[in-house]
Coordinates of C-alpha atoms and ligand atoms in Angstrom, one line a residue:
S1 CA 0.0 0.0 0.0
E2 CA 3.0 2.3 0.7
R3 CA 4.2 1.7 -2.9
S4 CA 0.8 2.4 -4.4
L5 CA 0.5 5.6 -2.3
R6 CA 3.9 6.7 -3.5
S7 CA 3.1 6.2 -7.1
A8 CA -0.2 8.0 -6.5
I9 CA 1.4 11.1 -5.0
D10 CA 4.2 11.0 -7.6
G11 CA 1.5 11.2 -10.3
I12 CA 0.0 14.4 -8.9
P13 CA 1.2 17.5 -10.8
G14 CA 2.0 19.5 -7.7
L15 CA 4.2 19.4 -4.6
V16 CA 2.7 16.9 -2.1
G17 CA 4.0 15.7 1.2
I18 CA 2.7 13.3 3.8
L19 CA 3.3 13.9 7.5
A20 CA 3.0 11.7 10.6
P21 CA 0.4 12.7 13.1
N22 CA 3.1 14.6 15.1
G23 CA 4.1 16.6 12.0
D24 CA 7.3 14.7 11.1
V25 CA 7.8 14.4 7.4
E26 CA 7.0 10.8 6.4
T27 CA 7.3 11.0 2.7
V28 CA 7.1 13.6 -0.1
N29 CA 6.5 13.2 -3.8
R30 CA 9.2 13.2 -6.5
Q31 CA 8.2 16.8 -7.5
I32 CA 9.2 18.1 -4.0
L33 CA 12.5 16.3 -4.1
E34 CA 13.2 17.6 -7.6
Y35 CA 12.0 21.1 -6.8
C36 CA 14.1 21.5 -3.6
G37 CA 17.0 19.4 -4.9
Q38 CA 17.2 17.6 -1.6
S39 CA 16.8 14.1 -0.3
L40 CA 13.9 13.0 1.9
E41 CA 16.4 12.9 4.8
E42 CA 17.5 16.5 4.2
L43 CA 13.9 17.7 3.8
R44 CA 13.0 16.3 7.2
D45 CA 15.2 19.1 8.6
W46 CA 13.2 21.8 6.9
R47 CA 13.1 23.9 10.2
T48 CA 16.9 24.3 10.2
N49 CA 18.3 23.7 6.7
G50 CA 17.1 26.9 5.0
T51 CA 14.4 25.2 2.8
V52 CA 12.0 27.8 4.2
H53 CA 13.0 31.4 3.9
Q54 CA 14.6 32.6 7.2
E55 CA 12.1 35.5 7.5
D56 CA 9.1 33.3 7.0
L57 CA 10.3 30.4 9.3
P58 CA 9.1 31.7 12.7
H59 CA 5.6 32.4 11.4
L60 CA 5.4 29.0 9.6
A61 CA 6.7 27.2 12.6
E62 CA 4.2 28.8 14.9
V63 CA 1.2 28.2 12.6
F64 CA 2.3 24.6 11.9
T65 CA 2.9 23.7 15.5
R66 CA -0.4 25.2 16.6
S67 CA -2.2 23.3 13.8
I68 CA -0.5 19.9 14.5
A69 CA -1.4 20.3 18.2
S70 CA -5.0 21.2 17.6
G71 CA -5.7 19.0 14.5
I72 CA -7.1 21.9 12.5
P73 CA -6.1 22.4 8.9
Y74 CA -3.7 25.3 8.1
Q75 CA -3.1 27.5 5.1
L76 CA -0.3 30.1 4.8
E77 CA 2.1 31.6 2.3
H78 CA 5.9 31.5 2.6
R79 CA 9.0 31.3 0.5
L80 CA 10.5 27.9 -0.4
R81 CA 14.1 27.4 -1.7
R82 CA 14.4 25.9 -5.1
F83 CA 17.3 23.5 -6.1
D84 CA 19.2 26.5 -7.6
G85 CA 19.0 28.5 -4.3
R86 CA 16.3 30.9 -5.4
Y87 CA 13.3 31.4 -3.2
R88 CA 9.8 31.5 -4.6
W89 CA 6.5 32.1 -2.8
F90 CA 4.3 29.1 -2.1
D91 CA 0.8 28.5 -0.8
N92 CA 1.1 25.8 1.8
R93 CA -1.9 23.9 3.0
G94 CA -2.2 21.0 5.3
V95 CA -5.2 18.8 6.2
P96 CA -5.4 15.9 8.7
I97 CA -6.7 12.5 7.7
R98 CA -8.6 10.7 10.5
D99 CA -9.4 7.0 11.0
A100 CA -12.9 5.7 11.8
S101 CA -12.4 6.6 15.5
G102 CA -11.4 10.1 14.7
H103 CA -7.7 9.8 15.4
I104 CA -5.4 11.6 13.0
V105 CA -3.4 9.1 11.0
R106 CA -1.5 11.4 8.8
W107 CA -1.4 14.9 7.3
Y108 CA -1.5 15.7 3.6
V109 CA 0.4 18.8 2.6
L110 CA 0.0 20.6 -0.8
L111 CA 2.5 23.3 -1.8
T112 CA 1.4 25.5 -4.7
D113 CA 3.8 27.9 -6.5
I114 CA 2.3 31.4 -6.3
E115 CA 5.4 33.4 -7.1
D116 CA 4.0 34.9 -10.4
R117 CA 0.6 35.8 -8.7
T118 CA 2.4 37.3 -5.7
Q119 CA 4.6 39.4 -8.0
A120 CA 1.7 40.5 -10.2
L121 CA -0.2 41.4 -7.0
A122 CA 2.8 43.4 -5.7
R123 CA 3.0 45.2 -9.1
V124 CA -0.7 46.1 -8.9
Q125 CA -0.3 47.3 -5.3
Q126 CA 2.7 49.4 -6.3
M127 CA 0.6 50.9 -9.2
Q128 CA -2.3 51.6 -6.9
S129 CA 0.0 53.3 -4.4
D130 CA 1.7 55.3 -7.2
F131 CA -1.8 56.4 -8.5
A132 CA -2.9 57.3 -5.0
H133 CA 0.3 59.3 -4.5
M134 CA -0.3 61.1 -7.9
N135 CA -3.8 61.9 -6.8
R136 CA -2.6 63.4 -3.5
V137 CA -0.1 65.5 -5.2
S138 CA -2.7 66.7 -7.7
V139 CA -5.2 67.4 -5.0
M140 CA -2.5 69.5 -3.2
G141 CA -2.0 71.3 -6.5
E142 CA -5.6 72.2 -6.6
L143 CA -5.4 73.4 -3.1
A144 CA -2.2 75.4 -3.7
A145 CA -3.8 78.7 -4.4
S146 CA -6.0 78.8 -1.4
L147 CA -3.3 77.2 0.8
S148 CA -0.8 79.9 -0.1
H149 CA -3.3 82.4 1.4
E150 CA -3.6 80.2 4.5
I151 CA 0.2 80.4 4.8
T152 CA 0.8 84.1 3.9
Q153 CA -1.8 85.3 6.2
P154 CA -0.2 84.1 9.5
I155 CA 3.2 85.1 8.1
A156 CA 1.9 88.7 7.6
S157 CA 0.4 88.6 11.0
A158 CA 3.7 87.4 12.6
R159 CA 5.5 90.3 10.9
N160 CA 3.0 92.8 12.3
N161 CA 3.4 91.4 15.7
A162 CA 7.2 91.4 15.5
R163 CA 7.1 95.1 14.5
A164 CA 4.7 95.8 17.3
A165 CA 7.2 94.1 19.7
E166 CA 10.0 96.3 18.4
N167 CA 8.0 99.4 19.0
F168 CA 7.1 98.4 22.5
L169 CA 10.8 97.8 23.2
K170 CA 11.7 101.3 21.8
M171 CA 9.3 103.0 24.3
Q172 CA 10.9 104.7 27.4
P173 CA 10.6 102.6 29.5
P174 CA 10.0 99.6 27.3
D175 CA 6.6 98.0 27.8
L176 CA 7.7 94.5 28.4
G177 CA 4.2 93.2 29.1
E178 CA 3.1 94.2 25.6
V179 CA 6.4 92.8 24.1
R180 CA 5.7 89.5 25.7
E181 CA 2.1 89.4 24.4
A182 CA 3.2 90.3 20.8
L183 CA 5.9 87.6 20.9
A184 CA 3.4 85.1 22.1
C185 CA 1.3 86.0 19.0
V186 CA 4.3 85.5 16.8
V187 CA 4.8 82.0 18.2
G188 CA 1.1 81.2 17.6
D189 CA 1.3 82.5 14.0
A190 CA 4.5 80.5 13.3
D191 CA 2.8 77.3 14.8
R192 CA -0.2 77.8 12.5
V193 CA 2.1 78.0 9.4
G194 CA 4.1 75.0 10.6
D195 CA 1.0 72.9 11.1
I196 CA -0.3 73.6 7.6
I197 CA 3.1 72.9 6.0
D198 CA 3.4 69.6 8.0
R199 CA -0.1 68.5 6.7
I200 CA 0.9 69.4 3.1
R201 CA 4.2 67.6 3.5
E202 CA 2.5 64.5 4.8
Q203 CA 0.1 64.4 1.9
V204 CA 2.7 65.0 -0.8
K205 CA 5.4 62.7 0.7
K206 CA 5.8 59.3 -1.0
A207 CA 5.7 56.7 1.6
P208 CA 4.8 53.0 1.6
P209 CA 1.4 52.1 3.1
R210 CA 1.5 52.0 6.9
K211 CA -0.5 50.2 9.4
E212 CA -1.0 52.2 12.6
R213 CA -3.7 52.7 15.2
F214 CA -5.0 56.3 15.3
D215 CA -7.8 58.6 16.4
L216 CA -10.0 59.0 13.3
N217 CA -11.8 62.0 14.6
A218 CA -8.6 63.9 15.1
A219 CA -7.5 62.9 11.6
I220 CA -10.8 64.2 10.2
N221 CA -10.4 67.5 12.0
E222 CA -7.0 68.0 10.4
V223 CA -8.5 67.4 6.9
V224 CA -11.3 69.8 7.6
A225 CA -8.8 72.4 8.6
L226 CA -6.7 71.7 5.4
A227 CA -9.8 72.1 3.2
R228 CA -11.1 75.1 5.0
S229 CA -9.6 77.6 2.6
V230 CA -11.5 75.9 -0.3
T231 CA -14.7 75.5 1.6
N232 CA -14.6 79.1 2.8
R233 CA -13.9 80.4 -0.7
N234 CA -16.8 78.4 -2.1
G235 CA -19.2 79.6 0.6
V236 CA -19.7 76.2 2.0
S237 CA -20.7 75.9 5.7
V238 CA -18.9 72.9 7.2
Q239 CA -20.3 71.1 10.2
T240 CA -18.8 68.1 11.9
R241 CA -20.7 65.6 14.1
L242 CA -18.0 63.3 15.4
A243 CA -19.0 60.5 17.8
E244 CA -17.4 60.9 21.2
G245 CA -15.2 58.0 22.4
L246 CA -14.9 56.5 18.9
S247 CA -12.7 53.4 18.9
S248 CA -9.4 54.0 17.3
V249 CA -9.0 52.6 13.8
E250 CA -6.1 50.8 12.2
G251 CA -4.6 51.6 8.9
D252 CA -2.8 54.3 6.9
R253 CA -3.7 57.6 8.4
V254 CA -2.5 59.7 5.3
Q255 CA -4.4 57.5 2.9
L256 CA -7.6 57.7 4.9
Q257 CA -7.2 61.5 5.1
Q258 CA -6.8 61.5 1.3
V259 CA -10.1 59.7 1.0
L260 CA -11.8 62.4 3.1
L261 CA -10.1 65.2 1.3
N262 CA -11.3 63.9 -2.0
L263 CA -14.9 63.5 -0.7
I264 CA -14.9 67.0 0.7
L265 CA -13.5 68.7 -2.4
N266 CA -15.9 66.8 -4.6
A267 CA -18.8 67.9 -2.4
A268 CA -17.6 71.5 -2.4
E269 CA -17.3 71.5 -6.2
A270 CA -20.7 69.8 -6.6
M271 CA -22.4 72.5 -4.5
S272 CA -21.1 75.4 -6.6
P273 CA -24.4 75.6 -8.7
V274 CA -26.4 75.8 -5.5
E275 CA -27.3 79.3 -4.2
E276 CA -25.0 80.6 -1.5
G277 CA -26.3 80.1 2.0
A278 CA -27.6 76.7 1.1
R279 CA -24.2 74.9 0.5
E280 CA -23.9 72.6 3.5
L281 CA -21.4 70.0 4.2
L282 CA -21.8 67.6 7.2
I283 CA -19.1 65.2 8.2
S284 CA -20.1 62.7 10.8
T285 CA -18.7 59.6 12.5
K286 CA -20.5 56.9 14.4
E287 CA -19.9 53.3 15.5
D288 CA -22.0 50.3 14.9
Q289 CA -21.4 46.5 15.4
T290 CA -19.2 46.2 12.3
G291 CA -16.9 49.1 13.2
V292 CA -16.7 52.8 12.4
V293 CA -18.9 54.6 9.8
V294 CA -17.9 58.0 8.3
A295 CA -20.4 60.0 6.2
V296 CA -19.8 63.1 4.1
R297 CA -23.2 64.7 3.2
D298 CA -23.7 67.6 0.9
S299 CA -26.6 69.7 -0.3
G300 CA -25.6 69.7 -4.0
P301 CA -27.5 68.4 -7.0
G302 CA -26.9 64.8 -5.9
I303 CA -26.1 61.9 -8.2
D304 CA -28.5 60.3 -10.7
P305 CA -29.6 57.0 -9.1
E306 CA -28.4 55.2 -12.2
H307 CA -24.8 56.5 -11.7
L308 CA -24.4 55.8 -8.0
E309 CA -22.0 52.9 -8.8
R310 CA -20.5 54.4 -12.0
V311 CA -19.0 57.3 -10.1
F312 CA -16.5 54.9 -8.7
D313 CA -15.3 53.7 -12.1
A314 CA -11.8 54.9 -13.1
F315 CA -12.0 57.7 -15.6
Y316 CA -15.7 58.4 -15.0
T317 CA -16.0 62.2 -14.7
T318 CA -18.6 64.9 -15.5
K319 CA -16.1 67.7 -15.0
P320 CA -14.4 69.4 -18.0
S321 CA -11.0 69.1 -16.3
G322 CA -11.7 66.0 -14.1
T323 CA -9.7 62.9 -14.2
G324 CA -12.3 60.6 -12.8
M325 CA -9.7 58.9 -10.7
G326 CA -10.5 60.3 -7.3
L327 CA -13.4 58.0 -6.2
S328 CA -11.8 55.0 -7.8
I329 CA -8.7 55.5 -5.7
C330 CA -10.8 56.2 -2.6
R331 CA -12.6 52.9 -3.1
S332 CA -9.4 50.9 -3.5
I333 CA -8.0 52.5 -0.3
I334 CA -11.1 51.7 1.7
D335 CA -11.2 48.1 0.2
A336 CA -7.5 47.6 1.3
H337 CA -8.6 48.6 4.8
G338 CA -11.3 45.9 4.8
G339 CA -14.1 48.5 4.6
R340 CA -16.7 49.6 2.1
L341 CA -17.3 52.9 0.3
W342 CA -20.6 53.8 -1.4
A343 CA -22.8 56.7 -2.4
E344 CA -26.5 57.4 -1.7
A345 CA -28.9 60.2 -2.2
N346 CA -28.9 62.6 0.7
K347 CA -32.2 63.9 2.2
P348 CA -33.8 66.3 1.3
R349 CA -31.2 66.8 -1.4
G350 CA -27.5 66.2 -2.3
A351 CA -25.3 63.2 -2.1
V352 CA -23.9 61.3 0.8
F353 CA -20.7 59.3 0.6
Q354 CA -20.2 56.8 3.4
F355 CA -17.4 54.4 4.3
T356 CA -16.9 51.8 7.0
L357 CA -13.8 50.7 8.7
P358 CA -13.7 47.5 10.6
G359 CA -13.0 47.3 14.3
T360 CA -9.3 47.4 15.2
D361 CA -9.0 43.6 15.4
A362 CA -9.7 43.1 11.7
E363 CA -6.9 42.4 9.1
F364 CA -5.4 45.1 7.0
T365 CA -4.8 43.6 3.5
N366 CA -1.3 43.3 2.5
P367 CA -0.9 40.5 -0.1
L368 CA 2.9 40.3 0.6
Q369 CA 2.4 39.5 4.2
A370 CA 2.0 35.8 4.8
S371 CA -1.6 35.0 5.5
E372 CA -2.9 32.2 7.5
R373 CA -6.1 30.5 8.2
I374 CA -6.4 28.0 11.0
Ligands
ADP401 P1 -13.4 63.8 -10.8 O1 -13.6 64.6 -9.6 O2 -12.0 64.0 -11.4 O3 -14.5 63.9 -11.8 P2 -14.1 61.6 -9.1 O4 -13.8 60.1 -9.3 O5 -13.7 62.2 -7.8 O6 -13.4 62.3 -10.3 O7 -15.6 61.8 -9.3 C1 -16.3 61.2 -10.4 C2 -17.6 61.9 -10.7 O8 -18.5 61.6 -9.6 C3 -17.6 63.4 -10.7 O9 -17.1 63.9 -12.0 C4 -19.0 63.8 -10.4 O10 -19.8 63.6 -11.6 C5 -19.5 62.7 -9.5 N1 -19.5 63.1 -8.1 C6 -18.5 62.9 -7.2 N2 -18.8 63.5 -6.0 C7 -20.0 64.0 -6.1 C8 -20.9 64.7 -5.2 N3 -20.6 65.0 -4.0 N4 -22.1 65.2 -5.8 C9 -22.4 64.9 -7.1 N5 -21.6 64.2 -7.9 C10 -20.5 63.8 -7.5

């Protein structure tokens, strides 16, 4: 029966191994021996002989040990060394086989080469991140005119306050109380400029996606401040209704701010045909059982119900100089955070864009990170 089993697994066009109930390698098919360029004896030492990439080994060992102990199937991705020394990504799955009384008699392991898929996925991810960066830079370009005002205004104010301090110093005797007050104003003005420049730099900087836990309400307030020059200029009244004690969310803070900035600028633009005094933007957050929900409501003309999905298509735009990339990028960012972004009609008029973000214990998609399912 051993011989017929061997010829059966040798006939499978894939890398197959058979393990003892305790996880020891019992046998592997010819394809594994050829792929790794190792003997069965050598493969038995897979934990120490470099067969598995050093960086992936601790995670694989942990998942594998847990699975063998609990008898629950495992699935994860890691790099495996080929006979020529090159590592390729593999999908590694193991399932236990039980006898009539339910005891595990052996484990079957299937290794599938996913190097090409992993590389293609990495390229798509890189492209998405390049697009997202381009979008941020172009949004900052759109904001440049109004942001330059935001910056020059406190600089002018700092100059006036510094002059005033000089004059108070020239007085006989110098009025040091006034000097102190004027200098405090200079510091305040400089901080305001510094904050705006920091925000711009964060948005324009090219950085790999990050996963961090942060206060979403605070991040929203920063974006509202950044967009204030545009919303003011367009006569939009902005209100925020941010839930108190909102759980922190996990993900890339700058990317999520980018989503909000896009939604706010779209809303401000959409409301331009509406008479002044009726351009209202409401940004709210709340929490439900699935996680955090953010809504951006406007009182513009709204979206034709037939186009509620189309607006997320790449290149779909109704603006003469639009690119139609904004919402498509926003959606891919929210997808990558395990959330959902959609548009609805606002009541009594306008559009509402909402997105969800899962609770902090949910996974943040990164296809290059080894995934596991036990
Ligand atoms: P762009 O702004 O370059 O057109 P987007 O992907 O951001 O690209 O938006 C696509 C289209 O969706 C816009 O051209 C517009 O027709 C529609 N849209 C987006 N936001 C709103 C909104 N708040 N109200 C009405 N229409 C909107």
